[in-house]
């Protein structure tokens, strides 16, 4: 009896201890269940994206590319075969009266020879060339969800599907622009080939094949992007808003290219780099790898952050995550934006937000390296920004100018640059005398250039923006590649994306060949808009 009472007492104390443990375990398992559910939803979404893109690619291959390839391989074989057989039979009919009936039958049979019928018979016997059925989503385990799920990441509190909508509508518009532009280039090369010499014809044909391959890749990329956009539309994501803005910008830039090209052609000019044109952003694209892993693009190259920059135009924030900036203001770029054509910057008050990258120009790299070495380490917030401003004021030689026109150096001492290029001015006068030539640095090269073909950029003069020409959008790096480090940022050089050196082919005909409208960032203000905004 005593043993029983003793056990009951111990059991009573153990009950409360067991309940507390069970509550802790229940909370722990609930948290783990929530995390697992979130991870499973993310994995499911990625799976659906990849599966949709793969199905779209397969459908395009079997519906378009494979028939085209087979047609090219066959050539005019069947037409020639039909003609030859018909000719033989007709000759025999005219020379061999005795066998006229047989050859008439043979003629009728020969006339029925066609590529389409032979192709149908071939496809019937060879199932490997027939389109595969659409791949269906295969849920994992007991998962019954077979569509995209809305996710909110705590890092930026933004709908992940909205980000995907911006990303893939931008990709679709970019590929549409590249495809359209490539077709125009093919037409130009074809026209040029007709009047070219035999030596030039070979290189032109080779370039045409490269452009055709680039157009094909752009077409494949657009089909997959459109498939993803359609998948997002099916779950209720408002993709039409993003798609409309991106396509409008693409059409505007294509029209701008067309008008510029027509203006050059009407003046009797021909772009010297037309035959050198290519779609370099596709050279290293791996279609297979892209199907399973397409992360947001980073165009920062090897730039170290934070990096100081100079504001070229006023911009008023239109969303909560953006930053209002004024012309002449100095900012500190913290990192690339969550989408293309935007960067995250901090002003002197410590406010952080996204700003359009075209509205700023990066300060001389030598200044950035000095800041990284002696002014930014160990500082943060307003202290770090104060150090940037102090060092910039101490370096009086840092001044920039924008090219008003294309200029080609007449000697080895002179610089060559396109319209809209940002040049760092090294010296204006020689021995106290201004001879009309300034010394500057562009794309890592130091040389002289006429001061009449540039406009100095000053942030202190409020009226300076009225004198600026309407700048064409500067060419920027391809969305799928990380540009070489020697092109992205070299010592004592402004950012190549601002000075137009991001591509070796800077002909005005192709000055705006690349599109990055992830968020439909506003273009830099033109001369007309700047003059209007400055009027009282």
mmCIF file with all atom_site columns, C-alpha atoms in Angstrom, residues 13-223:
data_model
loop_
_atom_site.group_PDB
_atom_site.id
_atom_site.type_symbol
_atom_site.label_atom_id
_atom_site.label_alt_id
_atom_site.label_comp_id
_atom_site.label_asym_id
_atom_site.label_entity_id
_atom_site.label_seq_id
_atom_site.pdbx_PDB_ins_code
_atom_site.Cartn_x
_atom_site.Cartn_y
_atom_site.Cartn_z
_atom_site.occupancy
_atom_site.B_iso_or_equiv
_atom_site.pdbx_formal_charge
_atom_site.auth_seq_id
_atom_site.auth_comp_id
_atom_site.auth_asym_id
_atom_site.auth_atom_id
_atom_site.pdbx_PDB_model_num
ATOM 1   C CA . UNK A 1 13  ? 4.613  15.476 -9.921   1.00 0.00 ? 13  UNK A CA 1
ATOM 2   C CA . UNK A 1 14  ? 5.489  13.858 -13.264  1.00 0.00 ? 14  UNK A CA 1
ATOM 3   C CA . UNK A 1 15  ? 2.146  14.868 -14.836  1.00 0.00 ? 15  UNK A CA 1
ATOM 4   C CA . UNK A 1 16  ? 2.903  18.594 -14.672  1.00 0.00 ? 16  UNK A CA 1
ATOM 5   C CA . UNK A 1 17  ? 6.437  18.021 -15.935  1.00 0.00 ? 17  UNK A CA 1
ATOM 6   C CA . UNK A 1 18  ? 5.131  15.974 -18.871  1.00 0.00 ? 18  UNK A CA 1
ATOM 7   C CA . UNK A 1 19  ? 2.541  18.620 -19.850  1.00 0.00 ? 19  UNK A CA 1
ATOM 8   C CA . UNK A 1 20  ? 5.173  21.337 -20.017  1.00 0.00 ? 20  UNK A CA 1
ATOM 9   C CA . UNK A 1 21  ? 7.394  19.183 -22.175  1.00 0.00 ? 21  UNK A CA 1
ATOM 10  C CA . UNK A 1 22  ? 4.529  18.362 -24.487  1.00 0.00 ? 22  UNK A CA 1
ATOM 11  C CA . UNK A 1 23  ? 3.684  22.041 -24.899  1.00 0.00 ? 23  UNK A CA 1
ATOM 12  C CA . UNK A 1 24  ? 7.274  22.864 -25.818  1.00 0.00 ? 24  UNK A CA 1
ATOM 13  C CA . UNK A 1 25  ? 7.421  20.001 -28.280  1.00 0.00 ? 25  UNK A CA 1
ATOM 14  C CA . UNK A 1 26  ? 4.099  21.060 -29.774  1.00 0.00 ? 26  UNK A CA 1
ATOM 15  C CA . UNK A 1 27  ? 5.349  24.616 -30.342  1.00 0.00 ? 27  UNK A CA 1
ATOM 16  C CA . UNK A 1 28  ? 8.587  23.343 -31.808  1.00 0.00 ? 28  UNK A CA 1
ATOM 17  C CA . UNK A 1 29  ? 6.858  20.955 -34.205  1.00 0.00 ? 29  UNK A CA 1
ATOM 18  C CA . UNK A 1 30  ? 4.362  23.657 -35.248  1.00 0.00 ? 30  UNK A CA 1
ATOM 19  C CA . UNK A 1 31  ? 7.215  25.982 -36.190  1.00 0.00 ? 31  UNK A CA 1
ATOM 20  C CA . UNK A 1 32  ? 8.946  23.226 -38.114  1.00 0.00 ? 32  UNK A CA 1
ATOM 21  C CA . UNK A 1 33  ? 5.689  22.403 -39.918  1.00 0.00 ? 33  UNK A CA 1
ATOM 22  C CA . UNK A 1 34  ? 5.274  26.057 -40.968  1.00 0.00 ? 34  UNK A CA 1
ATOM 23  C CA . UNK A 1 35  ? 8.849  26.221 -42.278  1.00 0.00 ? 35  UNK A CA 1
ATOM 24  C CA . UNK A 1 36  ? 8.447  22.968 -44.188  1.00 0.00 ? 36  UNK A CA 1
ATOM 25  C CA . UNK A 1 37  ? 5.187  24.173 -45.720  1.00 0.00 ? 37  UNK A CA 1
ATOM 26  C CA . UNK A 1 38  ? 6.866  27.402 -46.871  1.00 0.00 ? 38  UNK A CA 1
ATOM 27  C CA . UNK A 1 39  ? 9.827  25.529 -48.351  1.00 0.00 ? 39  UNK A CA 1
ATOM 28  C CA . UNK A 1 40  ? 7.533  23.075 -50.110  1.00 0.00 ? 40  UNK A CA 1
ATOM 29  C CA . UNK A 1 41  ? 5.536  25.944 -51.651  1.00 0.00 ? 41  UNK A CA 1
ATOM 30  C CA . UNK A 1 42  ? 8.703  27.617 -52.914  1.00 0.00 ? 42  UNK A CA 1
ATOM 31  C CA . UNK A 1 43  ? 9.980  24.363 -54.391  1.00 0.00 ? 43  UNK A CA 1
ATOM 32  C CA . UNK A 1 44  ? 6.615  23.730 -56.026  1.00 0.00 ? 44  UNK A CA 1
ATOM 33  C CA . UNK A 1 45  ? 6.612  27.176 -57.632  1.00 0.00 ? 45  UNK A CA 1
ATOM 34  C CA . UNK A 1 46  ? 10.114 26.716 -59.014  1.00 0.00 ? 46  UNK A CA 1
ATOM 35  C CA . UNK A 1 47  ? 9.102  23.315 -60.332  1.00 0.00 ? 47  UNK A CA 1
ATOM 36  C CA . UNK A 1 48  ? 6.039  24.750 -62.068  1.00 0.00 ? 48  UNK A CA 1
ATOM 37  C CA . UNK A 1 49  ? 8.063  27.550 -63.652  1.00 0.00 ? 49  UNK A CA 1
ATOM 38  C CA . UNK A 1 50  ? 10.689 25.154 -64.953  1.00 0.00 ? 50  UNK A CA 1
ATOM 39  C CA . UNK A 1 51  ? 8.089  22.669 -66.172  1.00 0.00 ? 51  UNK A CA 1
ATOM 40  C CA . UNK A 1 52  ? 6.080  25.339 -68.010  1.00 0.00 ? 52  UNK A CA 1
ATOM 41  C CA . UNK A 1 53  ? 9.184  26.718 -69.704  1.00 0.00 ? 53  UNK A CA 1
ATOM 42  C CA . UNK A 1 54  ? 10.341 23.250 -70.731  1.00 0.00 ? 54  UNK A CA 1
ATOM 43  C CA . UNK A 1 55  ? 6.954  22.393 -72.222  1.00 0.00 ? 55  UNK A CA 1
ATOM 44  C CA . UNK A 1 56  ? 6.882  25.680 -74.136  1.00 0.00 ? 56  UNK A CA 1
ATOM 45  C CA . UNK A 1 57  ? 10.371 25.054 -75.468  1.00 0.00 ? 57  UNK A CA 1
ATOM 46  C CA . UNK A 1 58  ? 9.476  21.518 -76.570  1.00 0.00 ? 58  UNK A CA 1
ATOM 47  C CA . UNK A 1 59  ? 6.312  22.714 -78.263  1.00 0.00 ? 59  UNK A CA 1
ATOM 48  C CA . UNK A 1 60  ? 8.216  25.422 -80.166  1.00 0.00 ? 60  UNK A CA 1
ATOM 49  C CA . UNK A 1 61  ? 10.865 22.908 -81.175  1.00 0.00 ? 61  UNK A CA 1
ATOM 50  C CA . UNK A 1 62  ? 8.432  20.402 -82.625  1.00 0.00 ? 62  UNK A CA 1
ATOM 51  C CA . UNK A 1 63  ? 6.052  22.937 -84.138  1.00 0.00 ? 63  UNK A CA 1
ATOM 52  C CA . UNK A 1 64  ? 8.599  25.302 -85.695  1.00 0.00 ? 64  UNK A CA 1
ATOM 53  C CA . UNK A 1 65  ? 12.269 24.496 -85.422  1.00 0.00 ? 65  UNK A CA 1
ATOM 54  C CA . UNK A 1 66  ? 12.246 20.796 -86.361  1.00 0.00 ? 66  UNK A CA 1
ATOM 55  C CA . UNK A 1 67  ? 10.143 21.256 -89.530  1.00 0.00 ? 67  UNK A CA 1
ATOM 56  C CA . UNK A 1 68  ? 12.382 24.152 -90.575  1.00 0.00 ? 68  UNK A CA 1
ATOM 57  C CA . UNK A 1 69  ? 15.516 22.071 -90.048  1.00 0.00 ? 69  UNK A CA 1
ATOM 58  C CA . UNK A 1 70  ? 14.119 19.161 -92.050  1.00 0.00 ? 70  UNK A CA 1
ATOM 59  C CA . UNK A 1 71  ? 13.045 21.506 -94.822  1.00 0.00 ? 71  UNK A CA 1
ATOM 60  C CA . UNK A 1 72  ? 16.535 22.976 -95.022  1.00 0.00 ? 72  UNK A CA 1
ATOM 61  C CA . UNK A 1 73  ? 18.076 19.502 -95.093  1.00 0.00 ? 73  UNK A CA 1
ATOM 62  C CA . UNK A 1 74  ? 15.769 18.374 -97.898  1.00 0.00 ? 74  UNK A CA 1
ATOM 63  C CA . UNK A 1 75  ? 16.308 21.535 -99.933  1.00 0.00 ? 75  UNK A CA 1
ATOM 64  C CA . UNK A 1 76  ? 14.848 21.268 -103.439 1.00 0.00 ? 76  UNK A CA 1
ATOM 65  C CA . UNK A 1 77  ? 15.551 17.542 -103.750 1.00 0.00 ? 77  UNK A CA 1
ATOM 66  C CA . UNK A 1 78  ? 11.963 16.542 -104.325 1.00 0.00 ? 78  UNK A CA 1
ATOM 67  C CA . UNK A 1 79  ? 11.274 19.347 -106.789 1.00 0.00 ? 79  UNK A CA 1
ATOM 68  C CA . UNK A 1 80  ? 14.337 18.413 -108.795 1.00 0.00 ? 80  UNK A CA 1
ATOM 69  C CA . UNK A 1 81  ? 13.493 14.731 -108.601 1.00 0.00 ? 81  UNK A CA 1
ATOM 70  C CA . UNK A 1 82  ? 9.981  15.411 -109.863 1.00 0.00 ? 82  UNK A CA 1
ATOM 71  C CA . UNK A 1 83  ? 11.295 17.526 -112.727 1.00 0.00 ? 83  UNK A CA 1
ATOM 72  C CA . UNK A 1 84  ? 13.911 14.993 -113.760 1.00 0.00 ? 84  UNK A CA 1
ATOM 73  C CA . UNK A 1 85  ? 11.520 12.062 -113.747 1.00 0.00 ? 85  UNK A CA 1
ATOM 74  C CA . UNK A 1 86  ? 8.933  14.027 -115.661 1.00 0.00 ? 86  UNK A CA 1
ATOM 75  C CA . UNK A 1 87  ? 11.503 15.000 -118.273 1.00 0.00 ? 87  UNK A CA 1
ATOM 76  C CA . UNK A 1 88  ? 12.679 11.414 -118.728 1.00 0.00 ? 88  UNK A CA 1
ATOM 77  C CA . UNK A 1 89  ? 9.175  10.125 -119.127 1.00 0.00 ? 89  UNK A CA 1
ATOM 78  C CA . UNK A 1 90  ? 8.164  12.813 -121.560 1.00 0.00 ? 90  UNK A CA 1
ATOM 79  C CA . UNK A 1 91  ? 11.241 12.079 -123.652 1.00 0.00 ? 91  UNK A CA 1
ATOM 80  C CA . UNK A 1 92  ? 10.492 8.396  -123.675 1.00 0.00 ? 92  UNK A CA 1
ATOM 81  C CA . UNK A 1 93  ? 6.897  9.055  -124.708 1.00 0.00 ? 93  UNK A CA 1
ATOM 82  C CA . UNK A 1 94  ? 8.072  11.033 -127.691 1.00 0.00 ? 94  UNK A CA 1
ATOM 83  C CA . UNK A 1 95  ? 10.707 8.489  -128.771 1.00 0.00 ? 95  UNK A CA 1
ATOM 84  C CA . UNK A 1 96  ? 9.180  5.174  -127.797 1.00 0.00 ? 96  UNK A CA 1
ATOM 85  C CA . UNK A 1 97  ? 5.696  4.849  -129.230 1.00 0.00 ? 97  UNK A CA 1
ATOM 86  C CA . UNK A 1 98  ? 5.558  1.196  -128.312 1.00 0.00 ? 98  UNK A CA 1
ATOM 87  C CA . UNK A 1 99  ? 6.036  1.850  -124.614 1.00 0.00 ? 99  UNK A CA 1
ATOM 88  C CA . UNK A 1 100 ? 3.912  4.980  -124.422 1.00 0.00 ? 100 UNK A CA 1
ATOM 89  C CA . UNK A 1 101 ? 1.296  3.495  -122.129 1.00 0.00 ? 101 UNK A CA 1
ATOM 90  C CA . UNK A 1 102 ? 3.780  2.280  -119.528 1.00 0.00 ? 102 UNK A CA 1
ATOM 91  C CA . UNK A 1 103 ? 5.655  5.538  -119.351 1.00 0.00 ? 103 UNK A CA 1
ATOM 92  C CA . UNK A 1 104 ? 2.383  7.458  -119.102 1.00 0.00 ? 104 UNK A CA 1
ATOM 93  C CA . UNK A 1 105 ? 1.609  5.503  -115.935 1.00 0.00 ? 105 UNK A CA 1
ATOM 94  C CA . UNK A 1 106 ? 5.104  6.154  -114.697 1.00 0.00 ? 106 UNK A CA 1
ATOM 95  C CA . UNK A 1 107 ? 4.652  9.848  -115.388 1.00 0.00 ? 107 UNK A CA 1
ATOM 96  C CA . UNK A 1 108 ? 1.472  9.990  -113.329 1.00 0.00 ? 108 UNK A CA 1
ATOM 97  C CA . UNK A 1 109 ? 3.202  8.229  -110.466 1.00 0.00 ? 109 UNK A CA 1
ATOM 98  C CA . UNK A 1 110 ? 6.198  10.546 -110.678 1.00 0.00 ? 110 UNK A CA 1
ATOM 99  C CA . UNK A 1 111 ? 4.033  13.652 -110.565 1.00 0.00 ? 111 UNK A CA 1
ATOM 100 C CA . UNK A 1 112 ? 2.662  12.497 -107.219 1.00 0.00 ? 112 UNK A CA 1
ATOM 101 C CA . UNK A 1 113 ? 6.086  12.646 -105.584 1.00 0.00 ? 113 UNK A CA 1
ATOM 102 C CA . UNK A 1 114 ? 6.081  15.422 -102.923 1.00 0.00 ? 114 UNK A CA 1
ATOM 103 C CA . UNK A 1 115 ? 8.005  16.269 -99.838  1.00 0.00 ? 115 UNK A CA 1
ATOM 104 C CA . UNK A 1 116 ? 4.884  16.598 -97.682  1.00 0.00 ? 116 UNK A CA 1
ATOM 105 C CA . UNK A 1 117 ? 3.693  13.053 -98.367  1.00 0.00 ? 117 UNK A CA 1
ATOM 106 C CA . UNK A 1 118 ? 7.146  11.620 -97.841  1.00 0.00 ? 118 UNK A CA 1
ATOM 107 C CA . UNK A 1 119 ? 7.446  13.591 -94.606  1.00 0.00 ? 119 UNK A CA 1
ATOM 108 C CA . UNK A 1 120 ? 4.163  12.200 -93.301  1.00 0.00 ? 120 UNK A CA 1
ATOM 109 C CA . UNK A 1 121 ? 5.272  8.651  -94.050  1.00 0.00 ? 121 UNK A CA 1
ATOM 110 C CA . UNK A 1 122 ? 8.625  9.283  -92.427  1.00 0.00 ? 122 UNK A CA 1
ATOM 111 C CA . UNK A 1 123 ? 7.070  10.729 -89.265  1.00 0.00 ? 123 UNK A CA 1
ATOM 112 C CA . UNK A 1 124 ? 4.652  7.824  -89.104  1.00 0.00 ? 124 UNK A CA 1
ATOM 113 C CA . UNK A 1 125 ? 7.498  5.323  -89.122  1.00 0.00 ? 125 UNK A CA 1
ATOM 114 C CA . UNK A 1 126 ? 9.831  7.376  -86.886  1.00 0.00 ? 126 UNK A CA 1
ATOM 115 C CA . UNK A 1 127 ? 8.045  8.358  -83.697  1.00 0.00 ? 127 UNK A CA 1
ATOM 116 C CA . UNK A 1 128 ? 11.163 9.980  -82.255  1.00 0.00 ? 128 UNK A CA 1
ATOM 117 C CA . UNK A 1 129 ? 10.496 13.050 -84.423  1.00 0.00 ? 129 UNK A CA 1
ATOM 118 C CA . UNK A 1 130 ? 6.869  13.367 -83.358  1.00 0.00 ? 130 UNK A CA 1
ATOM 119 C CA . UNK A 1 131 ? 5.903  15.910 -80.684  1.00 0.00 ? 131 UNK A CA 1
ATOM 120 C CA . UNK A 1 132 ? 5.894  14.531 -77.174  1.00 0.00 ? 132 UNK A CA 1
ATOM 121 C CA . UNK A 1 133 ? 2.790  14.967 -75.018  1.00 0.00 ? 133 UNK A CA 1
ATOM 122 C CA . UNK A 1 134 ? 2.756  17.968 -72.698  1.00 0.00 ? 134 UNK A CA 1
ATOM 123 C CA . UNK A 1 135 ? 4.635  17.239 -69.498  1.00 0.00 ? 135 UNK A CA 1
ATOM 124 C CA . UNK A 1 136 ? 2.328  17.282 -66.508  1.00 0.00 ? 136 UNK A CA 1
ATOM 125 C CA . UNK A 1 137 ? 3.129  18.511 -63.027  1.00 0.00 ? 137 UNK A CA 1
ATOM 126 C CA . UNK A 1 138 ? 3.943  15.666 -60.642  1.00 0.00 ? 138 UNK A CA 1
ATOM 127 C CA . UNK A 1 139 ? 3.325  16.615 -56.999  1.00 0.00 ? 139 UNK A CA 1
ATOM 128 C CA . UNK A 1 140 ? 5.656  15.307 -54.352  1.00 0.00 ? 140 UNK A CA 1
ATOM 129 C CA . UNK A 1 141 ? 4.285  12.905 -51.781  1.00 0.00 ? 141 UNK A CA 1
ATOM 130 C CA . UNK A 1 142 ? 0.893  13.866 -50.430  1.00 0.00 ? 142 UNK A CA 1
ATOM 131 C CA . UNK A 1 143 ? 1.017  17.379 -51.885  1.00 0.00 ? 143 UNK A CA 1
ATOM 132 C CA . UNK A 1 144 ? -2.237 18.024 -53.760  1.00 0.00 ? 144 UNK A CA 1
ATOM 133 C CA . UNK A 1 145 ? -1.570 21.611 -54.876  1.00 0.00 ? 145 UNK A CA 1
ATOM 134 C CA . UNK A 1 146 ? -0.874 21.906 -58.602  1.00 0.00 ? 146 UNK A CA 1
ATOM 135 C CA . UNK A 1 147 ? -0.723 25.669 -59.147  1.00 0.00 ? 147 UNK A CA 1
ATOM 136 C CA . UNK A 1 148 ? 1.369  28.658 -58.104  1.00 0.00 ? 148 UNK A CA 1
ATOM 137 C CA . UNK A 1 149 ? 0.966  29.831 -54.524  1.00 0.00 ? 149 UNK A CA 1
ATOM 138 C CA . UNK A 1 150 ? 1.271  33.427 -53.365  1.00 0.00 ? 150 UNK A CA 1
ATOM 139 C CA . UNK A 1 151 ? 4.295  33.922 -51.124  1.00 0.00 ? 151 UNK A CA 1
ATOM 140 C CA . UNK A 1 152 ? 5.404  36.905 -49.051  1.00 0.00 ? 152 UNK A CA 1
ATOM 141 C CA . UNK A 1 153 ? 9.064  37.024 -48.095  1.00 0.00 ? 153 UNK A CA 1
ATOM 142 C CA . UNK A 1 154 ? 9.789  38.739 -44.815  1.00 0.00 ? 154 UNK A CA 1
ATOM 143 C CA . UNK A 1 155 ? 12.938 40.394 -46.214  1.00 0.00 ? 155 UNK A CA 1
ATOM 144 C CA . UNK A 1 156 ? 11.060 42.904 -48.394  1.00 0.00 ? 156 UNK A CA 1
ATOM 145 C CA . UNK A 1 157 ? 7.386  42.110 -47.627  1.00 0.00 ? 157 UNK A CA 1
ATOM 146 C CA . UNK A 1 158 ? 6.610  41.916 -51.337  1.00 0.00 ? 158 UNK A CA 1
ATOM 147 C CA . UNK A 1 159 ? 4.590  39.341 -53.200  1.00 0.00 ? 159 UNK A CA 1
ATOM 148 C CA . UNK A 1 160 ? 7.003  36.913 -54.818  1.00 0.00 ? 160 UNK A CA 1
ATOM 149 C CA . UNK A 1 161 ? 4.630  36.321 -57.727  1.00 0.00 ? 161 UNK A CA 1
ATOM 150 C CA . UNK A 1 162 ? 4.493  40.066 -58.448  1.00 0.00 ? 162 UNK A CA 1
ATOM 151 C CA . UNK A 1 163 ? 8.278  40.065 -58.660  1.00 0.00 ? 163 UNK A CA 1
ATOM 152 C CA . UNK A 1 164 ? 8.142  37.121 -61.020  1.00 0.00 ? 164 UNK A CA 1
ATOM 153 C CA . UNK A 1 165 ? 5.563  38.950 -63.138  1.00 0.00 ? 165 UNK A CA 1
ATOM 154 C CA . UNK A 1 166 ? 7.832  41.983 -63.485  1.00 0.00 ? 166 UNK A CA 1
ATOM 155 C CA . UNK A 1 167 ? 10.790 39.760 -64.219  1.00 0.00 ? 167 UNK A CA 1
ATOM 156 C CA . UNK A 1 168 ? 9.260  37.651 -66.972  1.00 0.00 ? 168 UNK A CA 1
ATOM 157 C CA . UNK A 1 169 ? 7.262  40.422 -68.662  1.00 0.00 ? 169 UNK A CA 1
ATOM 158 C CA . UNK A 1 170 ? 10.501 42.378 -68.894  1.00 0.00 ? 170 UNK A CA 1
ATOM 159 C CA . UNK A 1 171 ? 12.275 39.342 -70.300  1.00 0.00 ? 171 UNK A CA 1
ATOM 160 C CA . UNK A 1 172 ? 9.523  38.863 -72.887  1.00 0.00 ? 172 UNK A CA 1
ATOM 161 C CA . UNK A 1 173 ? 9.720  42.503 -73.990  1.00 0.00 ? 173 UNK A CA 1
ATOM 162 C CA . UNK A 1 174 ? 13.497 42.370 -74.149  1.00 0.00 ? 174 UNK A CA 1
ATOM 163 C CA . UNK A 1 175 ? 13.451 39.245 -76.312  1.00 0.00 ? 175 UNK A CA 1
ATOM 164 C CA . UNK A 1 176 ? 10.802 40.775 -78.557  1.00 0.00 ? 176 UNK A CA 1
ATOM 165 C CA . UNK A 1 177 ? 13.002 43.804 -79.078  1.00 0.00 ? 177 UNK A CA 1
ATOM 166 C CA . UNK A 1 178 ? 16.102 41.722 -79.766  1.00 0.00 ? 178 UNK A CA 1
ATOM 167 C CA . UNK A 1 179 ? 14.220 39.537 -82.235  1.00 0.00 ? 179 UNK A CA 1
ATOM 168 C CA . UNK A 1 180 ? 12.745 42.522 -84.078  1.00 0.00 ? 180 UNK A CA 1
ATOM 169 C CA . UNK A 1 181 ? 16.041 44.351 -84.144  1.00 0.00 ? 181 UNK A CA 1
ATOM 170 C CA . UNK A 1 182 ? 17.840 41.247 -85.358  1.00 0.00 ? 182 UNK A CA 1
ATOM 171 C CA . UNK A 1 183 ? 15.397 40.875 -88.245  1.00 0.00 ? 183 UNK A CA 1
ATOM 172 C CA . UNK A 1 184 ? 16.072 44.465 -89.247  1.00 0.00 ? 184 UNK A CA 1
ATOM 173 C CA . UNK A 1 185 ? 19.800 43.851 -89.147  1.00 0.00 ? 185 UNK A CA 1
ATOM 174 C CA . UNK A 1 186 ? 19.369 40.760 -91.318  1.00 0.00 ? 186 UNK A CA 1
ATOM 175 C CA . UNK A 1 187 ? 17.559 42.864 -93.883  1.00 0.00 ? 187 UNK A CA 1
ATOM 176 C CA . UNK A 1 188 ? 20.341 45.457 -93.836  1.00 0.00 ? 188 UNK A CA 1
ATOM 177 C CA . UNK A 1 189 ? 23.003 42.807 -94.209  1.00 0.00 ? 189 UNK A CA 1
ATOM 178 C CA . UNK A 1 190 ? 21.084 41.211 -97.075  1.00 0.00 ? 190 UNK A CA 1
ATOM 179 C CA . UNK A 1 191 ? 20.870 44.557 -98.873  1.00 0.00 ? 191 UNK A CA 1
ATOM 180 C CA . UNK A 1 192 ? 24.545 45.126 -98.300  1.00 0.00 ? 192 UNK A CA 1
ATOM 181 C CA . UNK A 1 193 ? 25.457 41.643 -99.532  1.00 0.00 ? 193 UNK A CA 1
ATOM 182 C CA . UNK A 1 194 ? 23.938 42.333 -102.942 1.00 0.00 ? 194 UNK A CA 1
ATOM 183 C CA . UNK A 1 195 ? 26.478 45.081 -103.644 1.00 0.00 ? 195 UNK A CA 1
ATOM 184 C CA . UNK A 1 196 ? 29.440 43.660 -101.719 1.00 0.00 ? 196 UNK A CA 1
ATOM 185 C CA . UNK A 1 197 ? 32.609 42.210 -103.165 1.00 0.00 ? 197 UNK A CA 1
ATOM 186 C CA . UNK A 1 198 ? 33.358 38.489 -103.058 1.00 0.00 ? 198 UNK A CA 1
ATOM 187 C CA . UNK A 1 199 ? 35.652 38.911 -100.057 1.00 0.00 ? 199 UNK A CA 1
ATOM 188 C CA . UNK A 1 200 ? 32.993 40.815 -98.110  1.00 0.00 ? 200 UNK A CA 1
ATOM 189 C CA . UNK A 1 201 ? 30.193 38.409 -99.041  1.00 0.00 ? 201 UNK A CA 1
ATOM 190 C CA . UNK A 1 202 ? 31.777 35.577 -97.043  1.00 0.00 ? 202 UNK A CA 1
ATOM 191 C CA . UNK A 1 203 ? 32.025 37.638 -93.860  1.00 0.00 ? 203 UNK A CA 1
ATOM 192 C CA . UNK A 1 204 ? 28.533 39.062 -94.347  1.00 0.00 ? 204 UNK A CA 1
ATOM 193 C CA . UNK A 1 205 ? 27.030 35.591 -94.786  1.00 0.00 ? 205 UNK A CA 1
ATOM 194 C CA . UNK A 1 206 ? 28.831 34.401 -91.659  1.00 0.00 ? 206 UNK A CA 1
ATOM 195 C CA . UNK A 1 207 ? 27.511 37.375 -89.707  1.00 0.00 ? 207 UNK A CA 1
ATOM 196 C CA . UNK A 1 208 ? 23.998 36.751 -91.007  1.00 0.00 ? 208 UNK A CA 1
ATOM 197 C CA . UNK A 1 209 ? 24.136 33.188 -89.702  1.00 0.00 ? 209 UNK A CA 1
ATOM 198 C CA . UNK A 1 210 ? 25.258 34.469 -86.307  1.00 0.00 ? 210 UNK A CA 1
ATOM 199 C CA . UNK A 1 211 ? 22.405 36.965 -86.202  1.00 0.00 ? 211 UNK A CA 1
ATOM 200 C CA . UNK A 1 212 ? 19.912 34.258 -87.249  1.00 0.00 ? 212 UNK A CA 1
ATOM 201 C CA . UNK A 1 213 ? 21.114 32.072 -84.389  1.00 0.00 ? 213 UNK A CA 1
ATOM 202 C CA . UNK A 1 214 ? 20.777 35.014 -82.009  1.00 0.00 ? 214 UNK A CA 1
ATOM 203 C CA . UNK A 1 215 ? 17.242 35.666 -83.227  1.00 0.00 ? 215 UNK A CA 1
ATOM 204 C CA . UNK A 1 216 ? 16.411 31.996 -82.701  1.00 0.00 ? 216 UNK A CA 1
ATOM 205 C CA . UNK A 1 217 ? 17.693 32.155 -79.128  1.00 0.00 ? 217 UNK A CA 1
ATOM 206 C CA . UNK A 1 218 ? 15.691 35.311 -78.491  1.00 0.00 ? 218 UNK A CA 1
ATOM 207 C CA . UNK A 1 219 ? 12.604 33.574 -79.877  1.00 0.00 ? 219 UNK A CA 1
ATOM 208 C CA . UNK A 1 220 ? 13.124 30.572 -77.605  1.00 0.00 ? 220 UNK A CA 1
ATOM 209 C CA . UNK A 1 221 ? 13.675 32.813 -74.600  1.00 0.00 ? 221 UNK A CA 1
ATOM 210 C CA . UNK A 1 222 ? 10.529 34.814 -75.391  1.00 0.00 ? 222 UNK A CA 1
ATOM 211 C CA . UNK A 1 223 ? 8.391  31.683 -75.764  1.00 0.00 ? 223 UNK A CA 1
#
